[in-house]
């Protein structure tokens, strides 16, 4: 995505969303249809290893009237998953970086200057460079850069500020004149060294 999140569609029908802050969201689907299997739904693992499952409510509830039945179907219930994924936090005394390691294979390294490097279990690395954070909308001047690398795939470098301005402008929104004009949105670098540059011009694109 324009904020550096990685969405994976799996062959079994599941979905994984690898976030730039180290959180992981998984859409779980039953593999055999057995009743003892967990209900399908989103399972979110946060940086502390805590897991929450969001599943649709039952389609039939005798306590609900027909008027509320549709609203009931559209609601979700949230269940705490057990056990918690063990997490270990350490500090690199040489460079003073903070390292959080979860036993599911995720490592989150935060440098003193604010740069964050997230290493996901499948080898995907998402780096949010200092100067901005796509998860913190309080800094509207510069949300920084995100670089996404994954084995077997091209490397993508995203200027989050430009990407979000392009999304806003393309959907009919307004942006500041100082952020207009021709700007580089992202750069895709192939394994053979080929480079694709994606630009956006607010003066000509509508």
PDB file of C-alpha atoms in Angstrom:
ATOM      1  CA  UNK A   1       0.000   0.000   0.000  1.00  0.00           C
ATOM      2  CA  UNK A   2       1.025   3.674  -0.133  1.00  0.00           C
ATOM      3  CA  UNK A   3       2.011   3.451   3.553  1.00  0.00           C
ATOM      4  CA  UNK A   4       4.260   0.438   3.065  1.00  0.00           C
ATOM      5  CA  UNK A   5       1.926  -2.283   4.332  1.00  0.00           C
ATOM      6  CA  UNK A   6       2.258  -5.628   2.533  1.00  0.00           C
ATOM      7  CA  UNK A   7      -0.867  -7.646   1.665  1.00  0.00           C
ATOM      8  CA  UNK A   8      -0.447 -11.337   0.819  1.00  0.00           C
ATOM      9  CA  UNK A   9      -3.227 -13.463  -0.699  1.00  0.00           C
ATOM     10  CA  UNK A  10      -2.599 -17.113   0.126  1.00  0.00           C
ATOM     11  CA  UNK A  11      -3.510 -20.167  -1.941  1.00  0.00           C
ATOM     12  CA  UNK A  12      -5.732 -21.553   0.831  1.00  0.00           C
ATOM     13  CA  UNK A  13      -7.919 -18.446   0.760  1.00  0.00           C
ATOM     14  CA  UNK A  14      -6.270 -16.751   3.709  1.00  0.00           C
ATOM     15  CA  UNK A  15      -4.886 -13.214   3.767  1.00  0.00           C
ATOM     16  CA  UNK A  16      -1.885 -11.796   5.594  1.00  0.00           C
ATOM     17  CA  UNK A  17      -1.238  -8.101   6.156  1.00  0.00           C
ATOM     18  CA  UNK A  18       2.305  -7.269   7.266  1.00  0.00           C
ATOM     19  CA  UNK A  19       2.330  -3.811   8.829  1.00  0.00           C
ATOM     20  CA  UNK A  20       5.208  -1.357   9.028  1.00  0.00           C
ATOM     21  CA  UNK A  21       4.957  -1.209  12.834  1.00  0.00           C
ATOM     22  CA  UNK A  22       5.468  -4.974  13.247  1.00  0.00           C
ATOM     23  CA  UNK A  23       1.834  -5.926  13.756  1.00  0.00           C
ATOM     24  CA  UNK A  24       0.483  -8.796  11.670  1.00  0.00           C
ATOM     25  CA  UNK A  25      -3.136  -9.324  10.600  1.00  0.00           C
ATOM     26  CA  UNK A  26      -4.250 -12.712   9.281  1.00  0.00           C
ATOM     27  CA  UNK A  27      -7.584 -13.741   7.787  1.00  0.00           C
ATOM     28  CA  UNK A  28      -7.897 -17.320   8.972  1.00  0.00           C
ATOM     29  CA  UNK A  29      -9.956 -19.887   7.094  1.00  0.00           C
ATOM     30  CA  UNK A  30     -10.797 -23.431   8.272  1.00  0.00           C
ATOM     31  CA  UNK A  31      -8.659 -26.027   6.517  1.00  0.00           C
ATOM     32  CA  UNK A  32     -10.843 -29.112   7.026  1.00  0.00           C
ATOM     33  CA  UNK A  33     -14.242 -27.827   8.080  1.00  0.00           C
ATOM     34  CA  UNK A  34     -14.116 -29.600  11.438  1.00  0.00           C
ATOM     35  CA  UNK A  35     -16.165 -28.050  14.234  1.00  0.00           C
ATOM     36  CA  UNK A  36     -13.201 -27.929  16.626  1.00  0.00           C
ATOM     37  CA  UNK A  37     -11.326 -25.572  14.305  1.00  0.00           C
ATOM     38  CA  UNK A  38     -11.380 -21.832  15.132  1.00  0.00           C
ATOM     39  CA  UNK A  39     -14.022 -19.716  13.443  1.00  0.00           C
ATOM     40  CA  UNK A  40     -12.881 -17.804  10.350  1.00  0.00           C
ATOM     41  CA  UNK A  41     -11.922 -14.211  11.014  1.00  0.00           C
ATOM     42  CA  UNK A  42      -9.094 -11.722  11.427  1.00  0.00           C
ATOM     43  CA  UNK A  43      -6.374 -12.530  13.949  1.00  0.00           C
ATOM     44  CA  UNK A  44      -4.222  -9.535  14.897  1.00  0.00           C
ATOM     45  CA  UNK A  45      -0.868  -9.978  16.645  1.00  0.00           C
ATOM     46  CA  UNK A  46       0.536  -6.792  18.151  1.00  0.00           C
ATOM     47  CA  UNK A  47       4.075  -5.887  19.182  1.00  0.00           C
ATOM     48  CA  UNK A  48       3.553  -7.284  22.671  1.00  0.00           C
ATOM     49  CA  UNK A  49       2.571 -10.672  21.288  1.00  0.00           C
ATOM     50  CA  UNK A  50      -1.076 -10.309  22.287  1.00  0.00           C
ATOM     51  CA  UNK A  51      -3.521 -11.780  19.776  1.00  0.00           C
ATOM     52  CA  UNK A  52      -7.117 -10.781  19.126  1.00  0.00           C
ATOM     53  CA  UNK A  53      -9.541 -12.615  16.833  1.00  0.00           C
ATOM     54  CA  UNK A  54     -12.408 -10.730  15.173  1.00  0.00           C
ATOM     55  CA  UNK A  55     -15.136 -13.053  13.905  1.00  0.00           C
ATOM     56  CA  UNK A  56     -18.635 -12.428  12.507  1.00  0.00           C
ATOM     57  CA  UNK A  57     -21.457 -12.996  14.942  1.00  0.00           C
ATOM     58  CA  UNK A  58     -23.796 -15.970  14.419  1.00  0.00           C
ATOM     59  CA  UNK A  59     -26.328 -15.460  11.650  1.00  0.00           C
ATOM     60  CA  UNK A  60     -29.224 -16.438  13.911  1.00  0.00           C
ATOM     61  CA  UNK A  61     -29.889 -15.132  17.380  1.00  0.00           C
ATOM     62  CA  UNK A  62     -33.233 -15.970  19.008  1.00  0.00           C
ATOM     63  CA  UNK A  63     -32.997 -12.941  21.281  1.00  0.00           C
ATOM     64  CA  UNK A  64     -32.965 -10.531  18.362  1.00  0.00           C
ATOM     65  CA  UNK A  65     -36.024  -9.436  16.453  1.00  0.00           C
ATOM     66  CA  UNK A  66     -36.223  -9.381  12.664  1.00  0.00           C
ATOM     67  CA  UNK A  67     -35.657  -5.629  12.586  1.00  0.00           C
ATOM     68  CA  UNK A  68     -32.293  -6.010  14.314  1.00  0.00           C
ATOM     69  CA  UNK A  69     -31.255  -9.202  12.563  1.00  0.00           C
ATOM     70  CA  UNK A  70     -29.371  -7.438   9.742  1.00  0.00           C
ATOM     71  CA  UNK A  71     -27.498  -5.190  12.149  1.00  0.00           C
ATOM     72  CA  UNK A  72     -26.624  -8.255  14.198  1.00  0.00           C
ATOM     73  CA  UNK A  73     -25.153 -10.001  11.150  1.00  0.00           C
ATOM     74  CA  UNK A  74     -22.963  -6.999  10.339  1.00  0.00           C
ATOM     75  CA  UNK A  75     -21.459  -6.804  13.814  1.00  0.00           C
ATOM     76  CA  UNK A  76     -18.213  -8.437  14.823  1.00  0.00           C
ATOM     77  CA  UNK A  77     -17.184  -9.943  18.107  1.00  0.00           C
ATOM     78  CA  UNK A  78     -13.635  -9.810  19.423  1.00  0.00           C
ATOM     79  CA  UNK A  79     -12.038 -12.751  21.188  1.00  0.00           C
ATOM     80  CA  UNK A  80      -8.713 -12.840  23.005  1.00  0.00           C
ATOM     81  CA  UNK A  81      -6.517 -15.566  21.566  1.00  0.00           C
ATOM     82  CA  UNK A  82      -4.364 -17.756  23.774  1.00  0.00           C
ATOM     83  CA  UNK A  83      -1.540 -18.264  24.260  1.00  0.00           C
ATOM     84  CA  UNK A  84       0.255 -14.935  23.878  1.00  0.00           C
ATOM     85  CA  UNK A  85       3.232 -15.013  21.492  1.00  0.00           C
ATOM     86  CA  UNK A  86       6.373 -14.730  23.696  1.00  0.00           C
ATOM     87  CA  UNK A  87       8.228 -11.457  23.145  1.00  0.00           C
ATOM     88  CA  UNK A  88      11.718 -10.382  24.180  1.00  0.00           C
ATOM     89  CA  UNK A  89      12.963  -6.781  24.313  1.00  0.00           C
ATOM     90  CA  UNK A  90      16.652  -5.904  24.316  1.00  0.00           C
ATOM     91  CA  UNK A  91      18.878  -2.875  23.711  1.00  0.00           C
ATOM     92  CA  UNK A  92      21.887  -2.892  21.423  1.00  0.00           C
ATOM     93  CA  UNK A  93      24.458  -1.203  23.632  1.00  0.00           C
ATOM     94  CA  UNK A  94      26.708  -0.418  20.647  1.00  0.00           C
ATOM     95  CA  UNK A  95      24.241   1.687  18.629  1.00  0.00           C
ATOM     96  CA  UNK A  96      21.553   2.088  21.345  1.00  0.00           C
ATOM     97  CA  UNK A  97      18.815   0.648  19.158  1.00  0.00           C
ATOM     98  CA  UNK A  98      15.759  -0.980  20.734  1.00  0.00           C
ATOM     99  CA  UNK A  99      15.067  -4.533  19.537  1.00  0.00           C
ATOM    100  CA  UNK A 100      11.767  -6.361  20.029  1.00  0.00           C
ATOM    101  CA  UNK A 101      11.734 -10.008  18.948  1.00  0.00           C
ATOM    102  CA  UNK A 102       8.592 -12.161  18.845  1.00  0.00           C
ATOM    103  CA  UNK A 103       8.762 -15.930  18.668  1.00  0.00           C
ATOM    104  CA  UNK A 104       6.599 -15.881  15.531  1.00  0.00           C
ATOM    105  CA  UNK A 105       9.674 -14.646  13.653  1.00  0.00           C
ATOM    106  CA  UNK A 106       9.060 -10.888  13.717  1.00  0.00           C
ATOM    107  CA  UNK A 107      11.812  -8.468  14.807  1.00  0.00           C
ATOM    108  CA  UNK A 108      11.294  -4.721  15.294  1.00  0.00           C
ATOM    109  CA  UNK A 109      14.415  -2.577  15.475  1.00  0.00           C
ATOM    110  CA  UNK A 110      14.042   1.094  16.390  1.00  0.00           C
ATOM    111  CA  UNK A 111      17.072   3.374  16.036  1.00  0.00           C
ATOM    112  CA  UNK A 112      17.711   6.426  18.250  1.00  0.00           C
ATOM    113  CA  UNK A 113      16.868   8.756  15.333  1.00  0.00           C
ATOM    114  CA  UNK A 114      13.426   7.155  14.969  1.00  0.00           C
ATOM    115  CA  UNK A 115      14.194   4.919  11.997  1.00  0.00           C
ATOM    116  CA  UNK A 116      12.287   1.651  12.320  1.00  0.00           C
ATOM    117  CA  UNK A 117      13.208  -1.628  10.646  1.00  0.00           C
ATOM    118  CA  UNK A 118      10.677  -4.458  10.795  1.00  0.00           C
ATOM    119  CA  UNK A 119      11.769  -7.943   9.781  1.00  0.00           C
ATOM    120  CA  UNK A 120       8.769 -10.234   9.241  1.00  0.00           C
ATOM    121  CA  UNK A 121       8.827 -14.024   9.466  1.00  0.00           C
ATOM    122  CA  UNK A 122       8.848 -14.564   5.661  1.00  0.00           C
ATOM    123  CA  UNK A 123      11.909 -12.381   5.050  1.00  0.00           C
ATOM    124  CA  UNK A 124       9.957  -9.228   4.207  1.00  0.00           C
ATOM    125  CA  UNK A 125      11.721  -6.125   5.557  1.00  0.00           C
ATOM    126  CA  UNK A 126       9.846  -2.832   5.965  1.00  0.00           C
ATOM    127  CA  UNK A 127      11.947   0.180   6.887  1.00  0.00           C
ATOM    128  CA  UNK A 128      10.385   3.483   7.936  1.00  0.00           C
ATOM    129  CA  UNK A 129      13.115   6.093   7.681  1.00  0.00           C
ATOM    130  CA  UNK A 130      13.538   8.937  10.117  1.00  0.00           C
ATOM    131  CA  UNK A 131      11.690  12.136   9.308  1.00  0.00           C
ATOM    132  CA  UNK A 132       8.203  10.704   9.295  1.00  0.00           C
ATOM    133  CA  UNK A 133       5.980   7.851  10.411  1.00  0.00           C
ATOM    134  CA  UNK A 134       3.042   6.677   8.250  1.00  0.00           C
ATOM    135  CA  UNK A 135       1.277   5.545  11.425  1.00  0.00           C
ATOM    136  CA  UNK A 136       1.529   8.986  13.064  1.00  0.00           C
ATOM    137  CA  UNK A 137      -0.667  11.541  11.308  1.00  0.00           C
ATOM    138  CA  UNK A 138       0.303  14.374  13.678  1.00  0.00           C
ATOM    139  CA  UNK A 139       3.247  15.406  11.470  1.00  0.00           C
ATOM    140  CA  UNK A 140       1.616  16.659   8.293  1.00  0.00           C
ATOM    141  CA  UNK A 141       4.768  18.208   6.871  1.00  0.00           C
ATOM    142  CA  UNK A 142       6.764  15.049   6.285  1.00  0.00           C
ATOM    143  CA  UNK A 143       5.659  11.460   6.871  1.00  0.00           C
ATOM    144  CA  UNK A 144       8.997  10.126   5.699  1.00  0.00           C
ATOM    145  CA  UNK A 145       9.983   7.282   3.409  1.00  0.00           C
ATOM    146  CA  UNK A 146       9.186   3.586   3.502  1.00  0.00           C
ATOM    147  CA  UNK A 147      11.301   0.892   1.828  1.00  0.00           C
ATOM    148  CA  UNK A 148       9.912  -2.620   1.344  1.00  0.00           C
ATOM    149  CA  UNK A 149      12.126  -5.577   0.451  1.00  0.00           C
ATOM    150  CA  UNK A 150      11.202  -9.240   0.119  1.00  0.00           C
ATOM    151  CA  UNK A 151      13.139 -12.213  -1.306  1.00  0.00           C
ATOM    152  CA  UNK A 152      12.226 -12.838  -4.935  1.00  0.00           C
ATOM    153  CA  UNK A 153      10.427  -9.512  -5.359  1.00  0.00           C
ATOM    154  CA  UNK A 154      11.357  -6.006  -6.467  1.00  0.00           C
ATOM    155  CA  UNK A 155      12.340  -3.404  -3.867  1.00  0.00           C
ATOM    156  CA  UNK A 156       9.837  -0.565  -3.466  1.00  0.00           C
ATOM    157  CA  UNK A 157      10.723   2.857  -2.035  1.00  0.00           C
ATOM    158  CA  UNK A 158       7.747   5.064  -1.196  1.00  0.00           C
ATOM    159  CA  UNK A 159       7.610   8.761  -0.401  1.00  0.00           C
ATOM    160  CA  UNK A 160       4.626   8.505   1.931  1.00  0.00           C
ATOM    161  CA  UNK A 161       3.845  12.225   1.870  1.00  0.00           C
ATOM    162  CA  UNK A 162       3.725  12.363  -1.947  1.00  0.00           C
ATOM    163  CA  UNK A 163       1.810   9.072  -2.190  1.00  0.00           C
ATOM    164  CA  UNK A 164      -0.893  10.224   0.212  1.00  0.00           C
ATOM    165  CA  UNK A 165      -1.177  13.599  -1.510  1.00  0.00           C
ATOM    166  CA  UNK A 166      -1.590  11.796  -4.845  1.00  0.00           C
ATOM    167  CA  UNK A 167      -4.350   9.588  -3.392  1.00  0.00           C
ATOM    168  CA  UNK A 168      -6.120  12.638  -1.969  1.00  0.00           C
ATOM    169  CA  UNK A 169      -5.838  14.619  -5.199  1.00  0.00           C
ATOM    170  CA  UNK A 170      -6.914  11.711  -7.423  1.00  0.00           C
ATOM    171  CA  UNK A 171     -10.076  11.222  -5.365  1.00  0.00           C
ATOM    172  CA  UNK A 172     -11.052  14.876  -5.760  1.00  0.00           C
ATOM    173  CA  UNK A 173      -9.534  16.264  -2.575  1.00  0.00           C
ATOM    174  CA  UNK A 174      -7.481  19.410  -2.178  1.00  0.00           C
ATOM    175  CA  UNK A 175      -3.817  19.664  -1.257  1.00  0.00           C
ATOM    176  CA  UNK A 176      -1.558  22.596  -0.452  1.00  0.00           C
ATOM    177  CA  UNK A 177      -0.065  24.431  -3.424  1.00  0.00           C
ATOM    178  CA  UNK A 178       3.401  23.942  -1.939  1.00  0.00           C
ATOM    179  CA  UNK A 179       2.904  20.166  -2.289  1.00  0.00           C
ATOM    180  CA  UNK A 180       1.657  20.327  -5.865  1.00  0.00           C
ATOM    181  CA  UNK A 181       3.405  19.911  -9.180  1.00  0.00           C
ATOM    182  CA  UNK A 182       5.479  17.016 -10.443  1.00  0.00           C
ATOM    183  CA  UNK A 183       6.777  14.827  -7.628  1.00  0.00           C
ATOM    184  CA  UNK A 184       8.290  11.368  -7.397  1.00  0.00           C
ATOM    185  CA  UNK A 185       5.859   9.015  -5.693  1.00  0.00           C
ATOM    186  CA  UNK A 186       7.855   5.797  -5.510  1.00  0.00           C
ATOM    187  CA  UNK A 187      10.743   3.900  -7.064  1.00  0.00           C
ATOM    188  CA  UNK A 188      10.693   0.184  -7.934  1.00  0.00           C
ATOM    189  CA  UNK A 189      14.077  -1.530  -8.309  1.00  0.00           C
ATOM    190  CA  UNK A 190      14.131  -4.933 -10.017  1.00  0.00           C
ATOM    191  CA  UNK A 191      16.577  -7.727  -9.185  1.00  0.00           C
ATOM    192  CA  UNK A 192      18.445  -7.082 -12.449  1.00  0.00           C
ATOM    193  CA  UNK A 193      18.958  -3.424 -11.551  1.00  0.00           C
ATOM    194  CA  UNK A 194      16.173  -2.016 -13.728  1.00  0.00           C
ATOM    195  CA  UNK A 195      14.411   0.947 -12.137  1.00  0.00           C
ATOM    196  CA  UNK A 196      10.828   2.167 -12.524  1.00  0.00           C
ATOM    197  CA  UNK A 197      10.048   5.651 -11.248  1.00  0.00           C
ATOM    198  CA  UNK A 198       6.433   6.583 -10.537  1.00  0.00           C
ATOM    199  CA  UNK A 199       5.619  10.286 -10.510  1.00  0.00           C
ATOM    200  CA  UNK A 200       2.453  12.268  -9.960  1.00  0.00           C
ATOM    201  CA  UNK A 201       1.669  15.729 -11.251  1.00  0.00           C
ATOM    202  CA  UNK A 202      -1.230  17.542  -9.610  1.00  0.00           C
ATOM    203  CA  UNK A 203      -1.333  20.073 -12.461  1.00  0.00           C
ATOM    204  CA  UNK A 204      -2.155  17.498 -15.136  1.00  0.00           C
ATOM    205  CA  UNK A 205      -3.599  14.464 -13.308  1.00  0.00           C
ATOM    206  CA  UNK A 206      -7.242  14.486 -12.245  1.00  0.00           C
TER     207      UNK A 206
END
